[in-house]
Amino acid sequence: MAASLLRLHFHDCFVNGCDGSVLLDGGEKNALPNLNSARGFEVIDSIKSNLEKACPGVVSCTDVLTLAAREAVYLTGGPYWSLAFGRRDGLTTSETAANEQLPGPFEPLENITQKFAAKGLDTKDVVVLSGGHTLGFAQCGVVKPRLFDFAGLDASFLQTLQSTCPNRNESNSNLAPLDASSSKFDNVYYKLLVNSSGLLRSDQALMSDNVTGSMVVGYSKFPFLFYKDFGASMVKMAGIGVITGSNGEVRKNCRVVN
């Protein structure tokens, strides 16, 4: 579940801040980027129910998700970073906001960079956090446009993709690994981009720009630099629009407001 938990945290923070809104039933869960693809909710529920037994009403669902994302990275061989806690849970969730604010796999780099900038994240954060795609899979429905627009795609990579994602509607829910070691947090993602073998169009687009392209090359050569920068960008992301003090609440059940 490592990739799913990391993605859930990202999708939470990018829509009206890190407030646990993606965990609420309805709203964001029904948005296009989340519907039939966001998962890991049961993991958060399980952690939360244990916490409620040990110390009721203390740890928010938002903090649980933030910490779960870090553990997911650390336990799959990635970096460890220190986090501050005390985020409170939001009271609303918005399908429209999720559809508008989350970056998508078909968007040009310029749009993605603008969406990051709107959250106080810069171009370096775009390149670094995209490296989260070292973990997990993408559904073929998202990948298939790459198979028919393969300018510059590595030939053997294209062949592999076409067998995983044949050009038929029923293959849309098949899973293609985002990188060659999709259950291990490493820098293979960047090596693939350098080799024109990025699974998502939005990933490969990082190589189309001189600034982001040179960062990709750097991370492909220096894994520990990537690890250090990934932790720093994750701390920045975990601070987007947080609710503190007496605002919001500490939910008892992450799926519904108290």
PDB file of C-alpha atoms in Angstrom:
ATOM      1  CA  MET A   1       0.000   0.000   0.000  1.00  0.00           C
ATOM      2  CA  ALA A   2       3.043   2.318   0.117  1.00  0.00           C
ATOM      3  CA  ALA A   3       2.342   4.115  -3.166  1.00  0.00           C
ATOM      4  CA  SER A   4      -1.356   4.478  -2.377  1.00  0.00           C
ATOM      5  CA  LEU A   5      -0.720   6.041   1.035  1.00  0.00           C
ATOM      6  CA  LEU A   6       1.827   8.472  -0.390  1.00  0.00           C
ATOM      7  CA  ARG A   7      -0.614   9.452  -3.142  1.00  0.00           C
ATOM      8  CA  LEU A   8      -3.467   9.862  -0.645  1.00  0.00           C
ATOM      9  CA  HIS A   9      -1.393  12.322   1.398  1.00  0.00           C
ATOM     10  CA  PHE A  10      -0.490  14.253  -1.767  1.00  0.00           C
ATOM     11  CA  HIS A  11      -4.133  14.362  -2.896  1.00  0.00           C
ATOM     12  CA  ASP A  12      -5.173  15.530   0.564  1.00  0.00           C
ATOM     13  CA  CYS A  13      -2.660  18.377   0.782  1.00  0.00           C
ATOM     14  CA  PHE A  14      -3.241  19.655  -2.756  1.00  0.00           C
ATOM     15  CA  VAL A  15      -6.960  20.182  -2.252  1.00  0.00           C
ATOM     16  CA  ASN A  16      -7.566  23.024   0.201  1.00  0.00           C
ATOM     17  CA  GLY A  17      -4.542  22.053   2.292  1.00  0.00           C
ATOM     18  CA  CYS A  18      -3.586  19.051   4.460  1.00  0.00           C
ATOM     19  CA  ASP A  19      -6.863  18.724   6.356  1.00  0.00           C
ATOM     20  CA  GLY A  20      -7.876  15.081   5.973  1.00  0.00           C
ATOM     21  CA  SER A  21     -10.631  16.100   3.542  1.00  0.00           C
ATOM     22  CA  VAL A  22      -9.773  13.295   1.102  1.00  0.00           C
ATOM     23  CA  LEU A  23     -10.668  10.804   3.860  1.00  0.00           C
ATOM     24  CA  LEU A  24     -14.244  12.051   4.221  1.00  0.00           C
ATOM     25  CA  ASP A  25     -16.871  10.007   2.348  1.00  0.00           C
ATOM     26  CA  GLY A  26     -18.331  11.818  -0.665  1.00  0.00           C
ATOM     27  CA  GLY A  27     -16.743  14.951  -2.078  1.00  0.00           C
ATOM     28  CA  GLU A  28     -13.108  14.457  -3.075  1.00  0.00           C
ATOM     29  CA  LYS A  29     -13.403  10.666  -3.167  1.00  0.00           C
ATOM     30  CA  ASN A  30     -15.779  11.075  -6.131  1.00  0.00           C
ATOM     31  CA  ALA A  31     -13.494  13.415  -8.092  1.00  0.00           C
ATOM     32  CA  LEU A  32     -11.954  12.094 -11.319  1.00  0.00           C
ATOM     33  CA  PRO A  33      -8.390  11.814  -9.966  1.00  0.00           C
ATOM     34  CA  ASN A  34      -9.624   9.729  -7.001  1.00  0.00           C
ATOM     35  CA  LEU A  35     -12.609   7.716  -8.209  1.00  0.00           C
ATOM     36  CA  ASN A  36     -11.715   4.007  -8.532  1.00  0.00           C
ATOM     37  CA  SER A  37      -8.027   4.762  -7.930  1.00  0.00           C
ATOM     38  CA  ALA A  38      -7.532   6.363  -4.504  1.00  0.00           C
ATOM     39  CA  ARG A  39      -7.088   3.629  -1.905  1.00  0.00           C
ATOM     40  CA  GLY A  40      -5.554   2.949   1.476  1.00  0.00           C
ATOM     41  CA  PHE A  41      -8.528   4.321   3.415  1.00  0.00           C
ATOM     42  CA  GLU A  42      -8.823   1.087   5.420  1.00  0.00           C
ATOM     43  CA  VAL A  43      -5.198   1.384   6.554  1.00  0.00           C
ATOM     44  CA  ILE A  44      -5.892   4.873   7.917  1.00  0.00           C
ATOM     45  CA  ASP A  45      -9.140   3.668   9.547  1.00  0.00           C
ATOM     46  CA  SER A  46      -7.305   0.834  11.262  1.00  0.00           C
ATOM     47  CA  ILE A  47      -4.541   3.097  12.640  1.00  0.00           C
ATOM     48  CA  LYS A  48      -7.129   5.642  13.745  1.00  0.00           C
ATOM     49  CA  SER A  49      -9.284   3.098  15.604  1.00  0.00           C
ATOM     50  CA  ASN A  50      -6.230   1.875  17.527  1.00  0.00           C
ATOM     51  CA  LEU A  51      -5.300   5.461  18.397  1.00  0.00           C
ATOM     52  CA  GLU A  52      -8.830   6.198  19.577  1.00  0.00           C
ATOM     53  CA  LYS A  53      -8.578   3.271  22.005  1.00  0.00           C
ATOM     54  CA  ALA A  54      -5.194   4.425  23.329  1.00  0.00           C
ATOM     55  CA  CYS A  55      -5.760   8.189  23.475  1.00  0.00           C
ATOM     56  CA  PRO A  56      -9.203   9.274  22.276  1.00  0.00           C
ATOM     57  CA  GLY A  57      -9.592  12.605  20.515  1.00  0.00           C
ATOM     58  CA  VAL A  58      -5.869  13.452  20.420  1.00  0.00           C
ATOM     59  CA  VAL A  59      -4.382  12.522  17.029  1.00  0.00           C
ATOM     60  CA  SER A  60      -6.118  13.890  13.946  1.00  0.00           C
ATOM     61  CA  CYS A  61      -6.802  11.881  10.806  1.00  0.00           C
ATOM     62  CA  THR A  62      -4.653  14.397   8.933  1.00  0.00           C
ATOM     63  CA  ASP A  63      -1.640  13.677  11.159  1.00  0.00           C
ATOM     64  CA  VAL A  64      -2.255   9.928  10.802  1.00  0.00           C
ATOM     65  CA  LEU A  65      -2.185  10.206   6.998  1.00  0.00           C
ATOM     66  CA  THR A  66       0.869  12.498   7.047  1.00  0.00           C
ATOM     67  CA  LEU A  67       2.817  10.063   9.200  1.00  0.00           C
ATOM     68  CA  ALA A  68       1.591   7.003   7.263  1.00  0.00           C
ATOM     69  CA  ALA A  69       2.956   8.531   4.047  1.00  0.00           C
ATOM     70  CA  ARG A  70       6.365   9.020   5.632  1.00  0.00           C
ATOM     71  CA  GLU A  71       6.442   5.463   6.989  1.00  0.00           C
ATOM     72  CA  ALA A  72       5.392   4.118   3.578  1.00  0.00           C
ATOM     73  CA  VAL A  73       8.424   5.769   1.986  1.00  0.00           C
ATOM     74  CA  TYR A  74      10.811   4.826   4.793  1.00  0.00           C
ATOM     75  CA  LEU A  75       9.710   1.184   4.934  1.00  0.00           C
ATOM     76  CA  THR A  76      10.181   0.756   1.175  1.00  0.00           C
ATOM     77  CA  GLY A  77      13.812   1.885   1.413  1.00  0.00           C
ATOM     78  CA  GLY A  78      13.373   5.632   1.098  1.00  0.00           C
ATOM     79  CA  PRO A  79      14.419   8.553   3.290  1.00  0.00           C
ATOM     80  CA  TYR A  80      13.176   9.450   6.770  1.00  0.00           C
ATOM     81  CA  TRP A  81      12.185  13.033   7.594  1.00  0.00           C
ATOM     82  CA  SER A  82      11.094  14.723  10.811  1.00  0.00           C
ATOM     83  CA  LEU A  83       7.552  16.019  11.003  1.00  0.00           C
ATOM     84  CA  ALA A  84       5.741  18.477  13.238  1.00  0.00           C
ATOM     85  CA  PHE A  85       2.307  17.356  14.454  1.00  0.00           C
ATOM     86  CA  GLY A  86      -0.866  19.058  15.612  1.00  0.00           C
ATOM     87  CA  ARG A  87      -2.738  19.376  12.312  1.00  0.00           C
ATOM     88  CA  ARG A  88      -6.503  19.467  12.818  1.00  0.00           C
ATOM     89  CA  ASP A  89      -9.111  17.874  10.572  1.00  0.00           C
ATOM     90  CA  GLY A  90     -11.220  19.950   8.199  1.00  0.00           C
ATOM     91  CA  LEU A  91     -15.009  19.896   8.156  1.00  0.00           C
ATOM     92  CA  THR A  92     -15.659  19.898   4.405  1.00  0.00           C
ATOM     93  CA  THR A  93     -14.660  17.996   1.262  1.00  0.00           C
ATOM     94  CA  SER A  94     -15.106  19.230  -2.300  1.00  0.00           C
ATOM     95  CA  GLU A  95     -15.312  17.179  -5.482  1.00  0.00           C
ATOM     96  CA  THR A  96     -15.030  20.344  -7.611  1.00  0.00           C
ATOM     97  CA  ALA A  97     -11.918  21.556  -5.789  1.00  0.00           C
ATOM     98  CA  ALA A  98     -10.228  18.176  -6.292  1.00  0.00           C
ATOM     99  CA  ASN A  99     -11.037  18.179 -10.010  1.00  0.00           C
ATOM    100  CA  GLU A 100      -9.645  21.701 -10.369  1.00  0.00           C
ATOM    101  CA  GLN A 101      -6.609  21.665  -8.066  1.00  0.00           C
ATOM    102  CA  LEU A 102      -4.979  18.245  -8.553  1.00  0.00           C
ATOM    103  CA  PRO A 103      -2.374  17.999 -11.323  1.00  0.00           C
ATOM    104  CA  GLY A 104      -3.219  15.388 -13.954  1.00  0.00           C
ATOM    105  CA  PRO A 105      -1.140  12.915 -16.000  1.00  0.00           C
ATOM    106  CA  PHE A 106      -2.049  14.567 -19.318  1.00  0.00           C
ATOM    107  CA  GLU A 107      -1.331  18.158 -18.316  1.00  0.00           C
ATOM    108  CA  PRO A 108       1.615  20.079 -19.761  1.00  0.00           C
ATOM    109  CA  LEU A 109       4.525  20.787 -17.413  1.00  0.00           C
ATOM    110  CA  GLU A 110       3.641  24.493 -17.352  1.00  0.00           C
ATOM    111  CA  ASN A 111       0.164  23.788 -15.903  1.00  0.00           C
ATOM    112  CA  ILE A 112       1.526  21.348 -13.337  1.00  0.00           C
ATOM    113  CA  THR A 113       4.156  23.874 -12.246  1.00  0.00           C
ATOM    114  CA  GLN A 114       1.433  26.516 -11.852  1.00  0.00           C
ATOM    115  CA  LYS A 115      -0.663  24.179  -9.682  1.00  0.00           C
ATOM    116  CA  PHE A 116       2.369  23.546  -7.460  1.00  0.00           C
ATOM    117  CA  ALA A 117       3.130  27.282  -7.291  1.00  0.00           C
ATOM    118  CA  ALA A 118      -0.436  27.948  -6.140  1.00  0.00           C
ATOM    119  CA  LYS A 119       0.385  25.760  -3.105  1.00  0.00           C
ATOM    120  CA  GLY A 120       3.692  27.515  -2.390  1.00  0.00           C
ATOM    121  CA  LEU A 121       5.792  24.805  -4.025  1.00  0.00           C
ATOM    122  CA  ASP A 122       8.453  25.593  -6.641  1.00  0.00           C
ATOM    123  CA  THR A 123       9.857  23.924  -9.768  1.00  0.00           C
ATOM    124  CA  LYS A 124      12.325  21.893  -7.738  1.00  0.00           C
ATOM    125  CA  ASP A 125       9.432  20.525  -5.647  1.00  0.00           C
ATOM    126  CA  VAL A 126       7.699  19.478  -8.897  1.00  0.00           C
ATOM    127  CA  VAL A 127      10.722  17.426  -9.976  1.00  0.00           C
ATOM    128  CA  VAL A 128      11.388  16.009  -6.506  1.00  0.00           C
ATOM    129  CA  LEU A 129       7.813  15.059  -5.607  1.00  0.00           C
ATOM    130  CA  SER A 130       7.245  13.539  -9.065  1.00  0.00           C
ATOM    131  CA  GLY A 131       9.932  11.103  -7.894  1.00  0.00           C
ATOM    132  CA  GLY A 132       7.255   9.582  -5.671  1.00  0.00           C
ATOM    133  CA  HIS A 133       6.392   7.717  -8.874  1.00  0.00           C
ATOM    134  CA  THR A 134       9.303   5.423  -8.022  1.00  0.00           C
ATOM    135  CA  LEU A 135       6.554   3.498  -6.189  1.00  0.00           C
ATOM    136  CA  GLY A 136       3.417   1.884  -7.498  1.00  0.00           C
ATOM    137  CA  PHE A 137       1.428   1.447 -10.677  1.00  0.00           C
ATOM    138  CA  ALA A 138      -0.738   3.415 -13.069  1.00  0.00           C
ATOM    139  CA  GLN A 139      -3.925   2.156 -14.688  1.00  0.00           C
ATOM    140  CA  CYS A 140      -3.606   1.469 -18.407  1.00  0.00           C
ATOM    141  CA  GLY A 141      -6.420   3.906 -19.173  1.00  0.00           C
ATOM    142  CA  VAL A 142      -4.076   6.701 -18.107  1.00  0.00           C
ATOM    143  CA  VAL A 143      -1.095   5.239 -19.961  1.00  0.00           C
ATOM    144  CA  LYS A 144      -2.624   4.271 -23.312  1.00  0.00           C
ATOM    145  CA  PRO A 145      -2.462   7.735 -24.903  1.00  0.00           C
ATOM    146  CA  ARG A 146       1.343   7.364 -24.590  1.00  0.00           C
ATOM    147  CA  LEU A 147       1.206   4.294 -26.836  1.00  0.00           C
ATOM    148  CA  PHE A 148      -0.156   6.249 -29.774  1.00  0.00           C
ATOM    149  CA  ASP A 149       1.892   9.384 -29.208  1.00  0.00           C
ATOM    150  CA  PHE A 150       5.282   7.804 -28.736  1.00  0.00           C
ATOM    151  CA  ALA A 151       7.582  10.482 -30.141  1.00  0.00           C
ATOM    152  CA  GLY A 152      10.910   9.830 -28.465  1.00  0.00           C
ATOM    153  CA  LEU A 153       9.705   6.823 -26.450  1.00  0.00           C
ATOM    154  CA  ASP A 154      12.305   4.104 -25.986  1.00  0.00           C
ATOM    155  CA  ALA A 155      11.462   1.262 -28.404  1.00  0.00           C
ATOM    156  CA  SER A 156      11.760  -1.685 -25.994  1.00  0.00           C
ATOM    157  CA  PHE A 157       9.813   0.255 -23.356  1.00  0.00           C
ATOM    158  CA  LEU A 158       7.052   0.880 -25.907  1.00  0.00           C
ATOM    159  CA  GLN A 159       6.879  -2.834 -26.720  1.00  0.00           C
ATOM    160  CA  THR A 160       6.533  -3.754 -23.027  1.00  0.00           C
ATOM    161  CA  LEU A 161       3.791  -1.181 -22.578  1.00  0.00           C
ATOM    162  CA  GLN A 162       1.827  -2.363 -25.580  1.00  0.00           C
ATOM    163  CA  SER A 163       1.727  -5.897 -24.192  1.00  0.00           C
ATOM    164  CA  THR A 164       0.679  -4.700 -20.696  1.00  0.00           C
ATOM    165  CA  CYS A 165      -1.894  -2.266 -22.085  1.00  0.00           C
ATOM    166  CA  PRO A 166      -3.350  -3.683 -25.321  1.00  0.00           C
ATOM    167  CA  ASN A 167      -5.522  -1.277 -27.318  1.00  0.00           C
ATOM    168  CA  ARG A 168      -8.843  -2.562 -26.010  1.00  0.00           C
ATOM    169  CA  ASN A 169     -11.243  -0.951 -23.562  1.00  0.00           C
ATOM    170  CA  GLU A 170     -11.151  -3.923 -21.190  1.00  0.00           C
ATOM    171  CA  SER A 171      -7.446  -3.303 -20.539  1.00  0.00           C
ATOM    172  CA  ASN A 172      -8.128   0.148 -19.021  1.00  0.00           C
ATOM    173  CA  SER A 173      -7.959  -1.139 -15.451  1.00  0.00           C
ATOM    174  CA  ASN A 174      -4.794  -3.232 -16.017  1.00  0.00           C
ATOM    175  CA  LEU A 175      -1.831  -1.997 -13.987  1.00  0.00           C
ATOM    176  CA  ALA A 176       1.491  -0.892 -15.443  1.00  0.00           C
ATOM    177  CA  PRO A 177       4.431  -0.379 -13.033  1.00  0.00           C
ATOM    178  CA  LEU A 178       5.539   3.261 -12.767  1.00  0.00           C
ATOM    179  CA  ASP A 179       9.155   2.169 -12.684  1.00  0.00           C
ATOM    180  CA  ALA A 180      11.161  -1.056 -12.979  1.00  0.00           C
ATOM    181  CA  SER A 181      11.335  -1.481  -9.175  1.00  0.00           C
ATOM    182  CA  SER A 182       7.834  -0.337  -8.305  1.00  0.00           C
ATOM    183  CA  SER A 183       7.815  -1.696  -4.736  1.00  0.00           C
ATOM    184  CA  LYS A 184      11.136  -0.094  -3.759  1.00  0.00           C
ATOM    185  CA  PHE A 185      11.775   3.587  -3.123  1.00  0.00           C
ATOM    186  CA  ASP A 186      14.862   4.433  -5.207  1.00  0.00           C
ATOM    187  CA  ASN A 187      15.987   6.744  -8.022  1.00  0.00           C
ATOM    188  CA  VAL A 188      15.226   4.359 -10.916  1.00  0.00           C
ATOM    189  CA  TYR A 189      12.322   6.649 -11.879  1.00  0.00           C
ATOM    190  CA  TYR A 190      14.800   9.347 -12.928  1.00  0.00           C
ATOM    191  CA  LYS A 191      17.026   6.867 -14.780  1.00  0.00           C
ATOM    192  CA  LEU A 192      13.981   5.827 -16.818  1.00  0.00           C
ATOM    193  CA  LEU A 193      13.153   9.442 -17.691  1.00  0.00           C
ATOM    194  CA  VAL A 194      16.720   9.964 -18.910  1.00  0.00           C
ATOM    195  CA  ASN A 195      16.190   6.854 -21.076  1.00  0.00           C
ATOM    196  CA  SER A 196      12.875   8.234 -22.492  1.00  0.00           C
ATOM    197  CA  SER A 197      10.951   5.542 -20.608  1.00  0.00           C
ATOM    198  CA  GLY A 198       8.681   7.585 -18.348  1.00  0.00           C
ATOM    199  CA  LEU A 199       5.318   5.862 -17.949  1.00  0.00           C
ATOM    200  CA  LEU A 200       3.159   8.983 -17.704  1.00  0.00           C
ATOM    201  CA  ARG A 201       3.270  11.814 -20.198  1.00  0.00           C
ATOM    202  CA  SER A 202       3.515  14.283 -17.309  1.00  0.00           C
ATOM    203  CA  ASP A 203       6.590  12.430 -15.995  1.00  0.00           C
ATOM    204  CA  GLN A 204       8.437  12.357 -19.309  1.00  0.00           C
ATOM    205  CA  ALA A 205       7.612  16.065 -19.788  1.00  0.00           C
ATOM    206  CA  LEU A 206      10.179  16.834 -17.059  1.00  0.00           C
ATOM    207  CA  MET A 207      12.856  16.074 -19.658  1.00  0.00           C
ATOM    208  CA  SER A 208      11.442  18.581 -22.156  1.00  0.00           C
ATOM    209  CA  ASP A 209      12.599  21.594 -20.160  1.00  0.00           C
ATOM    210  CA  ASN A 210      16.243  22.523 -19.561  1.00  0.00           C
ATOM    211  CA  VAL A 211      15.815  23.392 -15.879  1.00  0.00           C
ATOM    212  CA  THR A 212      13.755  20.372 -14.833  1.00  0.00           C
ATOM    213  CA  GLY A 213      15.675  18.094 -17.224  1.00  0.00           C
ATOM    214  CA  SER A 214      19.012  18.911 -15.605  1.00  0.00           C
ATOM    215  CA  MET A 215      17.534  18.159 -12.154  1.00  0.00           C
ATOM    216  CA  VAL A 216      16.280  14.793 -13.431  1.00  0.00           C
ATOM    217  CA  VAL A 217      19.773  13.942 -14.692  1.00  0.00           C
ATOM    218  CA  GLY A 218      21.229  14.949 -11.308  1.00  0.00           C
ATOM    219  CA  TYR A 219      18.831  12.750  -9.347  1.00  0.00           C
ATOM    220  CA  SER A 220      19.440   9.844 -11.751  1.00  0.00           C
ATOM    221  CA  LYS A 221      23.121   9.973 -10.751  1.00  0.00           C
ATOM    222  CA  PHE A 222      22.906  10.892  -7.059  1.00  0.00           C
ATOM    223  CA  PRO A 223      20.254   8.894  -5.166  1.00  0.00           C
ATOM    224  CA  PHE A 224      21.144  10.375  -1.777  1.00  0.00           C
ATOM    225  CA  LEU A 225      20.678  13.898  -3.095  1.00  0.00           C
ATOM    226  CA  PHE A 226      17.211  12.830  -4.233  1.00  0.00           C
ATOM    227  CA  TYR A 227      16.445  11.314  -0.809  1.00  0.00           C
ATOM    228  CA  LYS A 228      17.502  14.468   1.031  1.00  0.00           C
ATOM    229  CA  ASP A 229      15.527  16.753  -1.276  1.00  0.00           C
ATOM    230  CA  PHE A 230      12.481  14.449  -1.220  1.00  0.00           C
ATOM    231  CA  GLY A 231      12.277  14.688   2.575  1.00  0.00           C
ATOM    232  CA  ALA A 232      12.560  18.491   2.419  1.00  0.00           C
ATOM    233  CA  SER A 233       9.811  18.800  -0.212  1.00  0.00           C
ATOM    234  CA  MET A 234       7.553  16.423   1.737  1.00  0.00           C
ATOM    235  CA  VAL A 235       7.895  18.612   4.843  1.00  0.00           C
ATOM    236  CA  LYS A 236       6.895  21.633   2.738  1.00  0.00           C
ATOM    237  CA  MET A 237       3.914  19.771   1.309  1.00  0.00           C
ATOM    238  CA  ALA A 238       2.798  18.556   4.742  1.00  0.00           C
ATOM    239  CA  GLY A 239       2.530  22.201   5.825  1.00  0.00           C
ATOM    240  CA  ILE A 240       0.179  23.374   3.055  1.00  0.00           C
ATOM    241  CA  GLY A 241      -2.922  25.082   4.489  1.00  0.00           C
ATOM    242  CA  VAL A 242      -2.869  23.233   7.798  1.00  0.00           C
ATOM    243  CA  ILE A 243      -5.568  23.864  10.411  1.00  0.00           C
ATOM    244  CA  THR A 244      -4.323  24.380  13.970  1.00  0.00           C
ATOM    245  CA  GLY A 245      -5.425  25.589  17.409  1.00  0.00           C
ATOM    246  CA  SER A 246      -9.158  25.470  18.000  1.00  0.00           C
ATOM    247  CA  ASN A 247     -10.074  25.507  14.309  1.00  0.00           C
ATOM    248  CA  GLY A 248     -11.355  22.345  12.670  1.00  0.00           C
ATOM    249  CA  GLU A 249     -11.611  19.263  14.887  1.00  0.00           C
ATOM    250  CA  VAL A 250     -10.017  15.924  15.696  1.00  0.00           C
ATOM    251  CA  ARG A 251     -12.326  13.450  13.971  1.00  0.00           C
ATOM    252  CA  LYS A 252     -13.322  10.288  15.804  1.00  0.00           C
ATOM    253  CA  ASN A 253     -13.922   8.465  12.511  1.00  0.00           C
ATOM    254  CA  CYS A 254     -11.887   9.648   9.531  1.00  0.00           C
ATOM    255  CA  ARG A 255     -14.796   9.100   7.100  1.00  0.00           C
ATOM    256  CA  VAL A 256     -17.264  11.477   8.751  1.00  0.00           C
ATOM    257  CA  VAL A 257     -17.150  14.756  10.666  1.00  0.00           C
ATOM    258  CA  ASN A 258     -17.946  14.485  14.379  1.00  0.00           C
TER     259      ASN A 258
END
